[in-house]
Coordinates of C-alpha atoms (C1' of nucleotides) in Angstrom, one line a residue:
Chain Y
M51 CA 71.1 116.1 78.9
S52 CA 67.6 115.6 78.5
E53 CA 66.3 111.9 76.9
L54 CA 65.0 111.3 73.4
F55 CA 61.7 111.6 72.8
I56 CA 59.9 110.2 70.0
Y57 CA 56.3 110.8 68.3
N58 CA 55.2 107.5 67.9
S59 CA 52.3 107.3 65.4
Y60 CA 51.1 104.4 66.8
T61 CA 50.2 105.9 70.4
R62 CA 50.0 109.3 68.7
Q63 CA 52.2 110.8 71.4
K64 CA 55.9 111.4 71.9
E65 CA 57.5 108.7 73.9
K66 CA 60.8 108.2 75.5
F67 CA 63.2 105.9 73.6
E68 CA 64.1 103.0 74.9
P69 CA 65.8 100.8 72.6
I70 CA 65.2 96.6 72.7
T71 CA 68.6 96.2 73.4
P72 CA 70.4 98.9 75.3
G73 CA 72.8 100.7 73.1
Y74 CA 71.5 99.4 69.9
A75 CA 68.8 100.4 67.7
G76 CA 67.1 99.0 64.4
L77 CA 65.7 101.3 62.1
Y78 CA 63.9 100.4 59.2
V79 CA 62.7 102.7 56.3
C80 CA 60.3 102.0 53.5
G81 CA 62.6 102.9 50.2
P82 CA 61.9 103.7 46.8
T83 CA 60.1 101.7 44.0
V84 CA 62.8 101.8 41.2
S85 CA 60.4 101.8 38.4
G86 CA 60.5 105.7 37.9
E87 CA 62.9 108.6 38.6
S88 CA 62.7 110.0 42.2
H89 CA 61.3 113.4 42.8
L90 CA 61.7 115.8 45.5
G91 CA 58.7 114.5 47.4
H92 CA 60.7 111.3 48.0
A93 CA 63.7 113.8 49.6
R94 CA 61.6 114.2 52.6
P95 CA 61.5 110.7 53.9
Y96 CA 65.0 109.7 53.2
I97 CA 66.4 113.3 54.8
T98 CA 64.4 113.0 57.7
F99 CA 65.5 109.5 58.4
D100 CA 69.0 109.9 57.4
I101 CA 68.9 112.6 60.6
V102 CA 67.2 110.1 62.7
L103 CA 69.9 108.0 62.0
R104 CA 72.9 110.3 62.0
Y105 CA 71.6 111.5 65.4
L106 CA 71.0 108.1 67.4
R107 CA 74.6 107.3 66.3
H108 CA 75.7 111.0 67.5
L109 CA 73.9 109.7 70.9
G110 CA 76.3 106.7 71.0
Y111 CA 73.6 104.0 69.8
K112 CA 75.2 101.3 67.2
V113 CA 72.2 101.7 64.6
R114 CA 71.5 98.9 61.9
Y115 CA 69.9 100.9 58.8
V116 CA 67.8 98.9 57.0
R117 CA 66.3 100.6 53.8
N118 CA 64.8 98.8 50.9
I119 CA 64.3 98.6 47.3
T120 CA 61.4 97.5 45.6
D121 CA 62.7 96.3 42.4
A122 CA 59.7 93.8 41.8
G123 CA 56.3 95.4 40.2
H124 CA 54.2 93.4 42.6
F125 CA 51.4 96.2 42.6
E126 CA 47.9 95.0 42.4
E127 CA 45.6 97.5 40.7
E128 CA 42.4 97.4 41.9
G129 CA 39.6 97.5 38.7
R130 CA 41.9 95.9 36.4
E131 CA 44.0 92.9 35.8
A132 CA 46.4 92.4 38.2
T133 CA 49.6 94.2 36.7
D134 CA 53.2 94.6 37.3
K135 CA 54.2 98.3 37.0
V136 CA 58.1 97.5 36.3
S137 CA 57.5 95.2 33.8
E138 CA 54.9 97.6 32.1
K139 CA 57.1 100.3 31.9
A140 CA 59.6 97.8 30.5
V141 CA 57.8 96.9 27.7
L142 CA 57.0 100.4 26.9
E143 CA 60.7 101.5 26.8
K144 CA 61.8 98.3 25.3
L145 CA 64.0 97.5 28.3
E146 CA 64.6 94.2 30.1
P147 CA 63.0 94.9 34.0
M148 CA 66.4 94.5 35.3
E149 CA 68.1 97.1 33.2
L150 CA 65.3 99.3 34.2
V151 CA 65.7 98.4 37.9
T152 CA 69.3 99.3 37.3
K153 CA 68.9 102.4 35.8
Y154 CA 66.6 103.8 38.6
T155 CA 68.4 102.4 41.3
N156 CA 71.6 104.0 40.2
L157 CA 70.0 107.8 39.8
Y158 CA 68.6 106.8 42.9
H159 CA 71.7 106.3 44.7
N160 CA 73.5 109.1 43.1
A161 CA 71.0 111.5 44.6
M162 CA 71.1 109.9 48.0
H163 CA 74.9 110.7 47.7
L164 CA 74.4 114.2 46.5
F165 CA 71.9 114.7 49.1
N166 CA 74.8 113.3 51.7
C167 CA 72.7 110.7 53.2
V168 CA 74.5 107.8 55.0
D169 CA 74.3 104.8 53.2
P170 CA 71.9 102.1 54.8
S171 CA 73.6 99.0 56.6
I172 CA 71.8 96.9 54.5
E173 CA 69.7 97.8 51.4
P174 CA 67.6 94.6 50.5
T175 CA 65.7 94.2 47.4
A176 CA 62.2 92.6 47.2
T177 CA 63.4 90.1 44.4
G178 CA 66.3 89.2 46.6
H179 CA 63.8 87.8 49.1
I180 CA 61.1 86.0 47.3
I181 CA 61.7 82.9 49.5
E182 CA 61.5 84.8 52.8
Q183 CA 58.3 86.2 51.5
I184 CA 56.9 82.9 50.5
S185 CA 58.0 81.6 53.7
M186 CA 56.2 84.1 55.8
I187 CA 53.1 83.7 53.8
E188 CA 53.0 80.1 54.3
T189 CA 53.2 80.8 58.1
I190 CA 50.1 83.0 57.8
I191 CA 48.3 80.5 56.1
E192 CA 49.1 77.7 58.5
K193 CA 48.0 80.2 61.2
G194 CA 44.8 80.3 59.5
Y195 CA 44.9 84.0 58.8
A196 CA 45.3 83.7 54.9
Y197 CA 43.4 81.7 52.2
E198 CA 44.5 80.7 48.4
K199 CA 41.9 81.7 45.5
N200 CA 43.1 80.9 41.9
G201 CA 46.7 80.8 42.7
S202 CA 46.4 84.2 44.5
V203 CA 46.9 84.6 48.8
Y204 CA 45.1 87.0 50.4
F205 CA 45.0 88.1 54.1
D206 CA 41.9 87.6 56.0
V207 CA 41.7 91.3 57.6
V208 CA 38.0 90.3 59.2
K209 CA 39.3 87.3 60.9
Y210 CA 42.6 89.2 61.8
A211 CA 40.2 92.3 63.5
A212 CA 38.0 90.1 65.5
E213 CA 40.9 89.1 67.6
Y214 CA 43.7 91.8 67.2
P215 CA 43.6 95.5 67.3
Y216 CA 43.3 96.6 63.6
G217 CA 43.6 100.2 62.2
T218 CA 45.2 101.7 65.3
L219 CA 47.7 103.0 63.3
S220 CA 46.0 104.9 60.9
G221 CA 42.9 105.5 63.0
R222 CA 40.7 103.6 60.9
V223 CA 37.7 101.3 61.8
L224 CA 37.2 98.1 59.9
E225 CA 33.6 98.6 59.5
D226 CA 34.2 101.8 57.4
Q227 CA 36.4 99.8 55.0
L228 CA 33.9 97.3 54.5
E229 CA 31.1 99.6 53.9
T230 CA 32.9 101.2 51.2
T231 CA 30.3 102.2 48.7
R232 CA 33.0 102.4 45.8
E233 CA 32.4 99.5 43.4
L234 CA 35.4 97.8 42.0
D235 CA 35.8 94.8 39.9
G236 CA 38.2 92.1 40.7
Q237 CA 37.4 91.9 44.0
D238 CA 35.5 88.6 43.7
E239 CA 38.5 86.6 45.0
K240 CA 38.4 88.2 48.2
R241 CA 36.2 87.4 50.9
N242 CA 36.2 90.9 51.9
K243 CA 36.9 94.3 50.6
A244 CA 39.5 95.0 53.3
D245 CA 41.5 92.1 52.6
F246 CA 44.7 92.5 51.1
A247 CA 47.1 90.4 48.7
L248 CA 50.0 88.5 49.7
W249 CA 50.7 86.8 46.9
K250 CA 49.4 87.4 43.4
N251 CA 49.2 85.0 40.5
A252 CA 50.6 86.2 37.4
P253 CA 50.0 84.9 34.0
P254 CA 52.9 83.8 31.6
E255 CA 53.2 87.4 29.9
H256 CA 54.2 88.6 33.0
I257 CA 58.0 89.0 32.8
M258 CA 58.4 89.1 36.5
R259 CA 57.0 85.8 38.2
W260 CA 58.1 83.4 40.6
K261 CA 57.0 79.9 41.3
S262 CA 55.5 79.5 44.4
P263 CA 53.3 77.0 46.2
W264 CA 50.2 78.4 44.8
G265 CA 51.5 78.6 41.4
Y266 CA 53.5 81.4 39.2
G267 CA 52.8 85.0 40.6
F268 CA 54.7 87.7 42.5
P269 CA 54.5 89.0 46.2
G270 CA 52.1 91.2 47.6
W271 CA 53.3 95.1 48.1
H272 CA 53.2 94.8 52.1
I273 CA 54.9 91.8 52.8
E274 CA 58.5 92.4 51.7
C275 CA 59.1 95.1 54.1
S276 CA 58.0 92.5 56.6
A277 CA 59.9 89.8 55.4
M278 CA 63.0 91.7 55.2
S279 CA 63.0 94.2 58.3
S280 CA 62.2 90.7 60.3
K281 CA 65.2 89.0 58.6
Y282 CA 67.6 91.8 59.4
L283 CA 66.3 93.5 62.2
G284 CA 64.5 90.9 64.3
E285 CA 60.9 90.0 64.8
T286 CA 60.6 93.1 66.9
F287 CA 62.6 96.2 66.1
D288 CA 62.7 99.8 67.5
I289 CA 61.8 102.3 64.6
H290 CA 60.1 102.1 61.5
G291 CA 59.9 105.0 59.3
G292 CA 58.3 105.9 56.3
G293 CA 56.0 108.6 54.6
M294 CA 52.5 109.8 56.4
D295 CA 50.7 108.2 52.6
L296 CA 52.2 104.9 53.8
Q297 CA 50.5 104.7 57.3
F298 CA 47.4 103.0 55.6
P299 CA 47.3 100.6 54.1
H300 CA 51.1 99.7 53.8
H301 CA 52.0 100.0 57.4
E302 CA 48.8 98.8 58.9
S303 CA 49.1 95.7 56.7
E304 CA 52.4 95.0 57.8
I305 CA 51.5 95.2 61.4
A306 CA 48.8 92.6 60.9
Q307 CA 51.1 90.3 58.8
S308 CA 53.5 90.3 61.3
T309 CA 51.5 89.9 64.2
I310 CA 50.1 86.9 63.0
A311 CA 53.3 85.8 61.6
H312 CA 55.5 85.8 64.6
G313 CA 52.7 86.3 67.2
H314 CA 53.6 89.8 68.2
P315 CA 53.4 93.3 66.8
P316 CA 57.0 94.2 64.8
V317 CA 57.5 97.4 65.8
H318 CA 58.0 99.8 68.8
Y319 CA 58.2 103.4 67.3
W320 CA 56.4 104.3 64.2
M321 CA 57.7 107.4 62.7
H322 CA 56.3 109.3 59.9
N323 CA 57.0 112.1 57.8
N324 CA 54.6 114.5 56.3
M325 CA 54.5 115.6 53.1
I326 CA 56.1 118.1 50.3
T327 CA 53.0 120.1 48.9
I328 CA 53.2 122.6 45.7
N329 CA 50.6 124.8 45.3
G330 CA 49.0 123.2 48.5
K331 CA 48.8 119.9 47.0
K332 CA 50.9 117.1 47.8
M333 CA 53.8 116.2 45.3
G334 CA 52.9 112.8 43.8
K335 CA 52.9 110.9 41.1
S336 CA 49.0 110.7 40.9
Y337 CA 49.1 114.6 41.0
N338 CA 51.3 115.1 37.8
N339 CA 53.0 117.7 39.5
V340 CA 56.4 116.2 40.6
I341 CA 60.0 117.5 40.1
K342 CA 62.2 114.9 39.6
F343 CA 65.9 115.2 41.5
T344 CA 67.5 115.6 37.9
E345 CA 65.4 118.5 37.5
L346 CA 65.9 120.1 40.4
F347 CA 69.3 120.0 40.4
S348 CA 69.6 121.4 36.9
G349 CA 66.7 123.8 37.0
N350 CA 65.4 122.4 33.9
H351 CA 61.4 122.3 34.7
P352 CA 58.9 125.0 33.8
I353 CA 58.1 125.9 37.5
L354 CA 61.8 126.5 38.3
Q355 CA 63.4 129.7 38.4
Q356 CA 67.0 128.3 38.8
A357 CA 68.5 125.1 39.9
Y358 CA 69.0 124.0 43.2
H359 CA 71.9 122.7 44.9
P360 CA 71.0 119.2 47.0
M361 CA 72.3 121.1 50.1
V362 CA 70.1 123.9 49.6
V363 CA 67.2 121.4 49.4
R364 CA 68.4 119.3 52.5
F365 CA 68.6 122.9 54.5
Y366 CA 65.1 123.7 53.2
I367 CA 63.8 120.2 54.5
L368 CA 65.4 120.6 58.1
Q369 CA 64.0 124.1 58.3
T370 CA 60.6 122.7 59.2
H371 CA 59.7 119.9 61.4
Y372 CA 59.4 116.6 59.7
R373 CA 55.9 116.3 60.9
S374 CA 54.5 119.3 59.1
T375 CA 53.7 119.8 55.8
L376 CA 56.3 121.7 53.4
D377 CA 55.3 123.9 50.8
F378 CA 57.4 124.1 47.6
S379 CA 58.2 127.6 46.2
N380 CA 61.2 129.0 44.3
E381 CA 61.2 131.8 46.7
A382 CA 61.2 129.3 50.0
L383 CA 64.2 127.5 48.3
Q384 CA 66.0 130.8 47.5
A385 CA 65.4 131.9 51.0
S386 CA 67.1 128.5 52.2
E387 CA 69.8 129.2 50.1
K388 CA 70.6 132.6 51.3
G389 CA 70.1 131.5 54.9
F390 CA 72.4 128.4 54.3
R391 CA 75.2 130.2 53.0
R392 CA 75.2 132.5 55.6
L393 CA 75.2 130.0 58.2
W394 CA 77.8 127.9 56.6
E395 CA 79.9 130.7 56.2
A396 CA 79.4 131.7 60.0
G397 CA 80.5 128.1 60.9
E398 CA 83.5 128.3 58.4
F399 CA 84.7 131.5 60.1
L400 CA 84.3 130.0 63.5
Q401 CA 86.5 127.4 63.0
K402 CA 89.2 129.6 62.4
L403 CA 88.9 131.9 65.5
T404 CA 91.4 131.8 68.1
H405 CA 90.5 132.7 71.6
P406 CA 93.3 134.0 74.0
G407 CA 92.5 131.5 76.6
A408 CA 90.7 133.3 79.5
E409 CA 88.6 131.5 81.2
T410 CA 86.8 134.9 82.4
A411 CA 83.8 136.0 80.0
A412 CA 84.4 139.6 79.6
D413 CA 80.5 140.3 78.7
A414 CA 78.7 138.0 81.1
E415 CA 75.5 138.7 79.4
L416 CA 76.8 137.4 75.9
E417 CA 78.2 134.4 77.8
S418 CA 75.2 133.3 79.3
K419 CA 73.4 133.9 75.7
V420 CA 75.6 131.7 73.8
K421 CA 76.1 129.4 76.3
T422 CA 71.9 128.7 76.5
L423 CA 71.7 128.8 72.7
C424 CA 74.5 126.2 72.6
A425 CA 72.9 123.8 75.3
E426 CA 69.5 124.1 74.0
C427 CA 70.5 122.1 70.7
P428 CA 70.3 118.7 72.2
D429 CA 67.3 119.5 73.8
F430 CA 65.5 120.3 70.7
M431 CA 66.8 117.5 68.6
N432 CA 65.6 115.4 72.0
D433 CA 62.2 116.5 71.1
D434 CA 61.3 114.5 68.4
F435 CA 64.0 115.8 66.5
N436 CA 63.3 119.4 66.2
T437 CA 65.8 120.5 63.5
A438 CA 63.8 123.7 62.9
K439 CA 64.4 124.8 66.1
V440 CA 68.3 123.9 66.2
I441 CA 68.8 125.7 63.1
A442 CA 66.9 129.0 64.5
N443 CA 69.6 128.6 67.5
L444 CA 72.5 128.4 64.9
F445 CA 70.9 131.6 63.1
E446 CA 71.1 133.5 66.4
L447 CA 74.6 132.5 67.2
A448 CA 75.8 133.8 63.4
P449 CA 75.9 137.4 64.6
V450 CA 77.9 137.0 67.4
I451 CA 80.4 134.9 65.2
Y452 CA 80.0 137.6 62.5
G453 CA 80.5 140.3 65.2
M454 CA 83.7 138.8 66.0
K455 CA 84.8 138.8 62.4
G456 CA 83.7 142.4 62.1
G457 CA 85.1 143.5 64.9
Q458 CA 82.1 144.7 66.7
V459 CA 82.1 142.0 69.2
N460 CA 85.3 141.0 71.1
V461 CA 86.4 137.5 70.8
A462 CA 86.9 137.5 74.7
A463 CA 83.7 138.4 75.3
I464 CA 83.0 134.7 75.9
S465 CA 85.2 132.4 78.0
A466 CA 87.5 130.1 76.3
S467 CA 85.5 126.9 77.2
T468 CA 82.2 128.6 75.9
M469 CA 84.3 129.5 72.5
T470 CA 85.2 125.6 72.6
L471 CA 81.3 124.9 72.9
L472 CA 80.2 127.0 70.1
K473 CA 82.9 125.3 67.9
T474 CA 81.5 122.2 68.7
T475 CA 78.1 123.0 68.4
F476 CA 78.3 124.3 64.9
K477 CA 80.5 121.3 63.8
T478 CA 78.2 118.8 65.6
Y479 CA 74.9 119.9 64.3
L480 CA 75.9 121.3 61.2
E481 CA 78.0 118.8 60.0
D482 CA 77.5 115.5 61.8
V483 CA 74.0 115.9 62.8
F484 CA 72.5 117.6 59.9
G485 CA 75.1 116.2 57.2
M486 CA 75.5 119.5 55.5
Q487 CA 78.5 120.1 53.3
P488 CA 80.1 123.3 51.3
L489 CA 78.0 124.3 48.3
Q490 CA 81.4 124.4 46.4
I491 CA 83.9 122.0 46.5
Q492 CA 87.2 123.1 47.0
N493 CA 88.0 124.8 43.4
N494 CA 90.4 123.5 41.4
N495 CA 94.3 124.6 42.4
K496 CA 94.9 125.9 39.2
L497 CA 91.8 128.5 39.4
D498 CA 93.0 128.9 42.6
V499 CA 96.4 130.1 41.3
V500 CA 95.0 132.3 38.4
M501 CA 92.7 133.8 41.4
H502 CA 95.4 134.6 43.7
V503 CA 97.3 136.4 40.8
L504 CA 94.4 138.5 40.2
M505 CA 93.7 139.0 43.7
E506 CA 97.7 140.5 44.3
I507 CA 97.3 142.9 41.5
R508 CA 94.0 144.0 42.4
K509 CA 95.8 144.8 46.0
E510 CA 98.5 146.3 44.6
A511 CA 96.2 148.8 42.5
K512 CA 94.3 149.3 45.9
K513 CA 97.3 150.4 47.5
R514 CA 98.5 152.8 44.9
K515 CA 94.7 154.0 45.1
D516 CA 94.1 152.8 41.4
F517 CA 90.5 152.2 42.1
A518 CA 89.8 151.9 38.2
T519 CA 91.8 149.3 38.2
S520 CA 90.7 147.5 41.1
D521 CA 87.1 147.8 40.2
D522 CA 87.9 146.8 36.7
I523 CA 89.1 143.6 38.1
R524 CA 86.3 143.1 40.4
N525 CA 83.5 143.8 37.6
K526 CA 85.1 141.9 35.1
L527 CA 85.2 139.1 37.1
A528 CA 81.6 139.8 38.4
A529 CA 80.1 139.5 35.1
S530 CA 81.3 136.1 35.1
G531 CA 80.1 134.9 38.1
V532 CA 83.5 135.2 40.1
N533 CA 82.7 137.5 43.0
L534 CA 85.6 138.9 45.3
K535 CA 85.3 140.2 48.7
D536 CA 87.4 142.5 50.5
E537 CA 87.7 141.8 54.3
K538 CA 88.3 144.3 56.7
D539 CA 91.7 143.0 57.5
G540 CA 92.9 143.8 53.8
S541 CA 92.7 140.3 52.9
M542 CA 90.7 139.2 49.6
S543 CA 88.6 136.3 48.9
Y544 CA 86.6 134.9 46.1
S545 CA 83.9 132.8 45.2
V546 CA 82.1 131.1 42.2
E547 CA 78.6 131.2 41.8
Chain S
rG84 C1' 30.6 110.6 52.0
rG85 C1' 33.9 108.4 56.4
rU86 C1' 38.5 108.8 59.1
rC87 C1' 42.4 112.0 60.5
rG88 C1' 45.5 117.0 60.5
rG89 C1' 46.1 122.2 59.3
rA90 C1' 44.9 127.4 58.9
rU91 C1' 50.8 132.3 62.2
rG92 C1' 53.3 139.0 59.8
rG93 C1' 55.0 140.6 52.4
rC94 C1' 56.8 135.1 51.8
rC95 C1' 58.7 130.4 54.3
rG96 C1' 58.0 128.7 58.6
rA97 C1' 58.9 127.2 65.0
rG98 C1' 56.4 127.3 69.2
rU99 C1' 54.2 127.6 74.4
rG100 C1' 48.3 129.3 78.7
rG101 C1' 51.4 135.1 80.4
rC102 C1' 57.9 136.3 78.5
rU103 C1' 61.0 139.5 70.7
rA104 C1' 61.3 131.9 67.6
rG105 C1' 64.3 132.0 63.6
rG106 C1' 65.3 132.6 57.9
rC107 C1' 64.2 135.1 53.6
rU108 C1' 62.2 140.3 51.9
rC109 C1' 61.6 145.7 52.9
rA110 C1' 63.7 150.3 55.0
rG111 C1' 67.1 153.3 57.9
rC112 C1' 71.8 153.5 60.0
rU113 C1' 77.4 152.2 61.0
rC114 C1' 81.6 150.0 58.6
rU115 C1' 84.0 150.2 54.0
rG116 C1' 87.9 154.4 48.5
rC117 C1' 83.5 152.6 46.3
rA118 C1' 81.0 147.4 46.5
rA119 C1' 79.8 143.0 48.5
rA120 C1' 79.7 141.1 53.2
rA121 C1' 78.7 141.8 58.1
rG122 C1' 76.8 144.7 62.5
rC123 C1' 73.0 147.9 64.5
rU124 C1' 67.6 149.4 64.2
rG125 C1' 62.4 149.3 62.6
rC126 C1' 57.8 146.7 60.3
rU127 C1' 55.4 142.4 65.9
rA128 C1' 51.5 138.0 63.1
rC129 C1' 48.6 134.2 65.1
rA130 C1' 41.4 132.3 59.9
rG131 C1' 36.2 134.0 62.3
rC132 C1' 32.6 134.0 66.2
rG133 C1' 31.4 132.2 71.0
rG134 C1' 33.2 130.1 75.9
rU135 C1' 36.7 128.6 79.7
rU136 C1' 40.7 132.0 82.4
rC137 C1' 43.5 136.8 86.4
rG138 C1' 45.4 136.1 81.3
rA139 C1' 44.7 132.4 75.3
rA140 C1' 47.7 132.5 68.9
rU141 C1' 48.4 128.3 72.5
rC142 C1' 42.4 124.7 76.2
rC143 C1' 37.0 123.9 74.8
rG144 C1' 32.7 124.7 71.2
rC145 C1' 31.1 126.4 66.3
rU146 C1' 32.0 128.7 61.5
rU147 C1' 34.7 129.2 57.0
rU148 C1' 38.7 127.2 54.5
rC149 C1' 42.5 123.9 52.9
rG150 C1' 44.9 119.2 52.7
rA151 C1' 45.9 114.1 53.8
rC152 C1' 44.2 108.9 53.5
rC153 C1' 40.1 105.7 52.2
rU154 C1' 43.3 103.5 45.2
rC155 C1' 49.7 103.0 43.4
rC156 C1' 52.0 106.9 46.3
rA157 C1' 57.9 109.4 50.6

RNA sequence: GGUCGGAUGGCCGAGUGGCUAGGCUCAGCUCUGCAAAAGCUGCUACAGCGGUUCGAAUCCGCUUUCGACCUCCA
């Protein structure tokens, strides 16, 4: 089997994945800021890196997956007084900050479970690691790369850039940063425009503030990820993931901080997922074009023609490579829904197939085709997690499976071992690696009993050629969203919309 | 303004210097009591203009155009 190659944003090329400790992998992903409800755009990184996690585990790695929760509103807003987003909103909604944080954290967790994302091994919160952050800032000051001013602490980017490579990750040149013509207030404390805050002074009216060597305040945005990732994954770890929009300044700042604090860069492989767009524009708070999870799942949003199941959203995201933009549209989601249904049902039927056991394939051409399509799946995943190509191959296998179901293809057309390979491939990729689940949970028993009674009556009617009755049953059920399907072998099945 | 990345058939989207990606839609056919589902067949695209090459959607240049980042942002 081929080896795993990962596109490293830092070097801008695919590199063979070589973990720091053989057999183990450390994965850190920037999690949500729980000052508001998550939206479709947020689903991309969580699902993308869920695949990375699942695939690494599939390959046999023991993975520690750390994904933080940013629950302290340590945001610095240029041009205004430093404010605290969480506390601001708390005032608006007349809630305690912690109440707000809890509310949105719960909503987020709920959505993650609906998406069937594997829980992180550790989910650290920013507020739970104030001490670690302060300690890291102290180290940076001691080493001479940060300075305190009026109770705030800033990282000296200019000094750093003189001695270390700065801007490599985001492809930025420091001089450009310094020459920005934009005039902003509140810059006086900084020695240079490019400097960023490690700690922000906060006046008493701020609800979220902590005591520090520099007075009361709150940590800068970037420091939490550096403090928490190094605590749980080590000063150097394997993979750091996040959205492309975090490349600068967030991840660039993480590299600078950690390099000074620990004496070396923190991450071997930087991975960035691309954005979800809507009408060609990035879906984001600032554009006011977001579709929240609850809206997506309920269909309760002006732009939505219907509700979309979390698994449909997941499939839709996986049908595109993670480094490409993905444009939202009802048509695209609906196409994904149909496609997923078809593929999932193929997989379900496949597992029920029994093979006579012959090792000789009756159809050498088909045998070879199936083998190849299955064998390519790991190669595609190893090529920077190309889920889109794996799905395409599964779709190519679907007609073979349905052909066996419909009688157009003989089960013995492929050998017993190839049948096993086919089954394993569907199970492995659809369920284990892609984490897909059926759209409808098993119907409750009572309904099932009722449906079987109805189907028996209909079968009897059909036997009598009493099609008026049989059609009547089917049509009336269909009107209520319960669809009956007659199978070739005379059996009947139903599905609830 | 600076940096970077895109422009693929009706829609969504892979992708490689030469061989049908795939999905959805649409049309026809087969099967089926009729449906539905499924199978088969068809619709064959790579923004424009130059260049490199035996050969480019894939490499280079220019043009047009869209976007991301440069400020919180997944």
